[in-house]
Amino acid sequence: MEEKTKKKRHPVTLIIILIALAVMIFALVKIAGIYKDYQESEETFQTLESKYVVNPSGGTGALWQDGTRIQFEALQKENPDIKAWLRFDNYNDVHISYPILYSGDDEKYLRSDIYGNYHIAGCIFLEGLNSPNFSDYHSIIYGHNMRNTTMFGDLKRYKNDEGFYENNQYFNIYTEDKVQRYQIFSYYDVDENDEVYTVGYLPDEAWQALIDRMVAASMKDTGIHPTKDQKVVTLSTCSKAGETKRFVVHGVLVDETAVNE
């Protein structure tokens, strides 16, 4: 009887398989680490909200008038760089409710949480050249476009989701002494060094010219055209349109109420 022989696997093939397995395991570990980082970062902000945002669920009126207040004195003991809180009206749809940090250094909170720990998501922070009391005619707030839609990850839905703008036109900025309500009037992709990243404007023709550019560049005609006497806050995040592209959302100040403690 003829003896059967088993074909031996070539050593090079075994090496390739082992290398592929090692690469796959490394990638899985890396991904798990990233999502763990995402979770830890978001838990930090959720804890802050539960401790220092009073009445975060809202009441019967518009969110910015429902009595929601931020306990800044206690919150700033966690980090004195926390100068404001950003929250969208329709929080059930746009999950943006975060402290706004200001240090004068646009790198400090890019990959750091409020306690100085490294986190991919970093913090929401105000442009270093702005005034931290939101008295400027143009203020810029930066945040990462996270894949799990945390931080400014939901902003891309303005350009991707049909009807999203109509249901999510307003956001609110809470400071120690006031609540400001902004209505979104424009959003679009832009180069990272575009003029839109300029601050320090006065209510003059130069400011009106930039506002006009914001309106003209918008992916959607919102029918809202601010004037040079109005203040604008720009929310800026990364865009998938290219490595040097950013996505900006512009809101014009439409109302303001003093905080009466």
Coordinates of C-alpha atoms in Angstrom, one line a residue:
M1 CA 0.0 0.0 0.0
E2 CA 1.3 3.4 -0.9
E3 CA 2.1 5.5 2.2
K4 CA 0.4 9.0 2.2
T5 CA 2.5 11.9 3.1
K6 CA 1.2 15.2 4.6
K7 CA 2.4 18.4 2.9
K8 CA 4.5 20.4 5.2
R9 CA 3.8 24.2 5.5
H10 CA 6.7 26.3 4.3
P11 CA 8.5 28.2 7.2
V12 CA 8.1 31.5 5.3
T13 CA 4.3 31.0 5.2
L14 CA 4.2 30.4 9.0
I15 CA 6.2 33.6 9.6
I16 CA 3.8 35.6 7.4
I17 CA 0.8 34.2 9.3
L18 CA 2.4 35.0 12.7
I19 CA 3.2 38.5 11.6
A20 CA -0.3 39.1 10.4
L21 CA -1.7 37.8 13.7
A22 CA 0.6 40.0 15.6
V23 CA -0.4 43.1 13.6
M24 CA -4.1 42.2 14.0
I25 CA -3.7 41.8 17.8
F26 CA -1.8 45.1 18.0
A27 CA -4.5 46.9 16.0
L28 CA -7.3 45.5 18.3
V29 CA -5.4 46.5 21.4
K30 CA -4.9 50.0 19.9
I31 CA -8.6 50.3 19.1
A32 CA -9.6 49.1 22.5
G33 CA -7.3 51.7 24.1
I34 CA -8.8 54.5 22.0
Y35 CA -12.4 53.7 22.9
K36 CA -11.4 53.4 26.5
D37 CA -9.8 56.8 26.3
Y38 CA -13.1 58.1 24.7
Q39 CA -15.2 56.6 27.5
E40 CA -13.0 57.9 30.3
S41 CA -13.0 61.4 28.8
E42 CA -16.7 61.5 28.3
E43 CA -17.3 60.2 31.9
T44 CA -15.3 63.1 33.2
F45 CA -17.5 65.6 31.5
Q46 CA -20.7 63.8 32.5
T47 CA -19.6 63.9 36.1
L48 CA -19.0 67.6 35.9
E49 CA -22.4 68.1 34.4
S50 CA -24.2 66.1 37.0
K51 CA -22.4 68.0 39.8
Y52 CA -22.4 71.5 38.6
V53 CA -25.2 72.0 36.0
V54 CA -28.4 72.7 38.0
N55 CA -31.6 71.7 36.3
P56 CA -29.9 70.2 33.2
S57 CA -33.1 68.5 32.0
G58 CA -34.8 71.8 31.4
G59 CA -38.3 73.0 32.2
T60 CA -41.4 74.0 30.4
G61 CA -39.9 77.0 28.6
A62 CA -37.0 77.5 26.2
L63 CA -33.9 75.9 27.6
W64 CA -32.0 79.1 28.0
Q65 CA -34.8 80.6 30.2
D66 CA -35.7 77.5 32.2
G67 CA -33.6 78.3 35.2
T68 CA -30.6 76.1 34.2
R69 CA -27.5 77.5 35.9
I70 CA -23.9 76.5 36.2
Q71 CA -22.3 76.5 39.7
F72 CA -19.2 78.3 38.5
E73 CA -17.7 79.0 42.0
A74 CA -17.6 75.3 42.7
L75 CA -16.7 74.3 39.2
Q76 CA -13.7 76.6 39.0
K77 CA -12.3 74.8 42.0
E78 CA -11.9 71.9 39.7
N79 CA -10.1 74.2 37.2
P80 CA -10.1 78.0 37.2
D81 CA -9.7 78.0 33.4
I82 CA -13.4 77.0 33.1
K83 CA -15.0 80.3 32.0
A84 CA -18.3 79.2 30.5
W85 CA -20.5 76.3 29.6
L86 CA -21.8 75.5 26.1
R87 CA -25.1 73.7 25.7
F88 CA -27.4 73.2 22.7
D89 CA -31.2 73.8 23.1
N90 CA -32.2 70.3 21.8
Y91 CA -29.8 68.3 23.9
N92 CA -31.6 65.1 23.2
D93 CA -30.6 65.5 19.5
V94 CA -27.3 67.4 19.8
H95 CA -25.3 66.0 22.6
I96 CA -23.1 69.0 23.2
S97 CA -23.0 70.2 26.8
Y98 CA -19.5 71.0 27.9
P99 CA -17.4 73.5 29.9
I100 CA -15.5 76.0 27.8
L101 CA -11.9 76.5 28.9
Y102 CA -9.7 79.5 28.4
S103 CA -6.0 79.7 29.1
G104 CA -4.7 82.0 26.3
D105 CA -2.8 79.0 24.9
D106 CA -4.5 77.2 22.0
E107 CA -2.4 74.1 22.6
K108 CA -3.0 73.5 26.3
Y109 CA -6.4 71.7 26.1
L110 CA -6.0 70.3 22.6
R111 CA -5.3 66.8 24.0
S112 CA -5.7 67.3 27.7
D113 CA -8.7 67.1 30.1
I114 CA -9.4 69.7 32.7
Y115 CA -7.1 67.9 35.2
G116 CA -4.1 67.9 32.8
N117 CA -4.4 64.2 31.9
Y118 CA -3.8 63.2 28.3
H119 CA -7.0 62.4 26.4
I120 CA -7.5 62.3 22.7
A121 CA -10.7 64.3 22.9
G122 CA -9.1 67.2 24.9
C123 CA -11.5 69.9 25.9
I124 CA -13.8 72.5 24.4
F125 CA -11.8 75.7 24.5
L126 CA -12.0 79.4 23.5
E127 CA -9.5 81.0 21.1
G128 CA -6.6 82.4 23.1
L129 CA -6.9 85.9 21.5
N130 CA -10.5 86.2 22.6
S131 CA -11.8 87.8 25.8
P132 CA -13.0 85.0 28.2
N133 CA -16.2 86.9 29.0
F134 CA -17.6 86.7 25.4
S135 CA -17.6 90.5 25.0
D136 CA -15.9 90.3 21.6
Y137 CA -17.8 90.7 18.4
H138 CA -16.3 87.5 17.1
S139 CA -15.4 84.6 19.4
I140 CA -14.1 81.2 18.3
I141 CA -14.7 77.9 20.2
Y142 CA -12.7 74.8 19.2
G143 CA -13.5 71.2 19.8
H144 CA -12.6 67.9 18.2
N145 CA -14.8 66.0 15.7
M146 CA -14.9 62.7 17.6
R147 CA -15.9 59.5 15.9
N148 CA -18.2 58.6 18.7
T149 CA -20.0 62.0 18.2
T150 CA -18.8 63.4 21.6
M151 CA -17.3 66.9 21.8
F152 CA -18.1 68.6 18.5
G153 CA -18.8 65.3 16.7
D154 CA -22.4 66.1 16.2
L155 CA -21.7 69.3 14.3
K156 CA -21.1 67.4 11.0
R157 CA -24.7 66.4 11.1
Y158 CA -25.6 69.9 9.9
K159 CA -24.1 69.1 6.5
N160 CA -24.9 65.4 6.5
D161 CA -28.4 65.0 7.9
E162 CA -31.5 66.3 6.0
G163 CA -33.6 68.5 8.2
F164 CA -31.1 68.6 11.0
Y165 CA -30.7 72.4 11.0
E166 CA -34.4 73.1 11.2
N167 CA -34.6 71.2 14.5
N168 CA -31.3 72.4 16.0
Q169 CA -30.9 76.1 15.3
Y170 CA -29.9 77.4 18.8
F171 CA -27.1 77.0 21.3
N172 CA -26.5 78.7 24.6
I173 CA -23.4 80.0 26.4
Y174 CA -23.6 80.3 30.2
T175 CA -21.2 82.5 32.0
E176 CA -21.0 83.6 35.7
D177 CA -23.3 86.6 35.1
K178 CA -25.3 85.9 32.0
V179 CA -26.8 83.4 29.6
Q180 CA -26.4 84.1 25.9
R181 CA -28.6 82.6 23.2
Y182 CA -27.2 82.1 19.7
Q183 CA -29.0 81.2 16.4
I184 CA -27.0 79.4 13.8
F185 CA -27.0 81.2 10.5
S186 CA -24.2 79.6 8.5
Y187 CA -22.0 76.5 8.3
Y188 CA -19.4 75.2 5.8
D189 CA -16.0 73.7 5.3
V190 CA -13.0 76.1 5.3
D191 CA -9.2 76.1 5.1
E192 CA -7.5 76.1 8.5
N193 CA -5.8 79.4 7.8
D194 CA -8.9 81.2 6.5
E195 CA -9.8 84.7 7.4
V196 CA -12.7 83.4 9.4
Y197 CA -10.2 82.5 12.2
T198 CA -9.6 86.2 12.8
V199 CA -10.8 88.0 15.9
G200 CA -10.5 91.5 17.4
Y201 CA -13.2 93.1 15.2
L202 CA -15.1 96.3 15.9
P203 CA -18.6 97.0 14.7
D204 CA -17.4 98.4 11.4
E205 CA -17.3 97.6 7.7
A206 CA -14.5 95.1 8.0
W207 CA -16.6 93.1 10.5
Q208 CA -19.6 93.4 8.2
A209 CA -17.6 92.2 5.2
L210 CA -16.6 89.0 7.1
I211 CA -20.2 88.4 8.2
D212 CA -21.2 88.7 4.5
R213 CA -18.6 86.1 3.6
M214 CA -19.9 83.8 6.3
V215 CA -23.4 84.1 4.9
A216 CA -22.4 83.6 1.3
A217 CA -20.3 80.5 2.1
S218 CA -23.0 78.7 4.0
M219 CA -24.0 75.2 2.7
K220 CA -27.6 76.3 3.5
D221 CA -29.4 79.5 3.0
T222 CA -30.8 80.1 6.5
G223 CA -32.4 83.4 5.6
I224 CA -30.4 85.0 8.5
H225 CA -28.0 87.8 7.7
P226 CA -26.4 89.4 10.8
T227 CA -25.3 93.1 10.8
K228 CA -22.0 94.5 12.1
D229 CA -23.7 95.5 15.4
Q230 CA -24.3 91.9 16.3
K231 CA -21.9 89.4 18.0
V232 CA -21.0 86.0 16.5
V233 CA -19.6 82.9 18.0
T234 CA -17.9 80.4 15.7
L235 CA -17.8 76.7 16.6
S236 CA -14.8 75.1 14.8
T237 CA -13.9 71.4 14.4
C238 CA -12.1 69.1 12.0
S239 CA -13.6 68.1 8.6
K240 CA -13.3 65.0 6.5
A241 CA -13.0 67.2 3.5
G242 CA -9.2 67.2 3.9
E243 CA -6.4 67.4 6.4
T244 CA -6.2 71.1 6.2
K245 CA -9.9 71.7 6.2
R246 CA -12.1 72.6 9.1
F247 CA -15.9 72.7 9.6
V248 CA -17.3 75.9 11.1
V249 CA -20.7 76.7 12.5
H250 CA -21.6 80.4 13.0
G251 CA -24.2 81.5 15.5
V252 CA -25.4 85.1 16.0
L253 CA -26.3 86.5 19.4
V254 CA -30.1 86.9 19.5
D255 CA -30.9 87.2 23.2
E256 CA -29.2 87.6 26.5
T257 CA -30.4 87.4 30.1
A258 CA -28.7 88.2 33.4
V259 CA -28.1 85.5 35.9
N260 CA -29.8 86.3 39.2
E261 CA -28.6 84.1 41.9

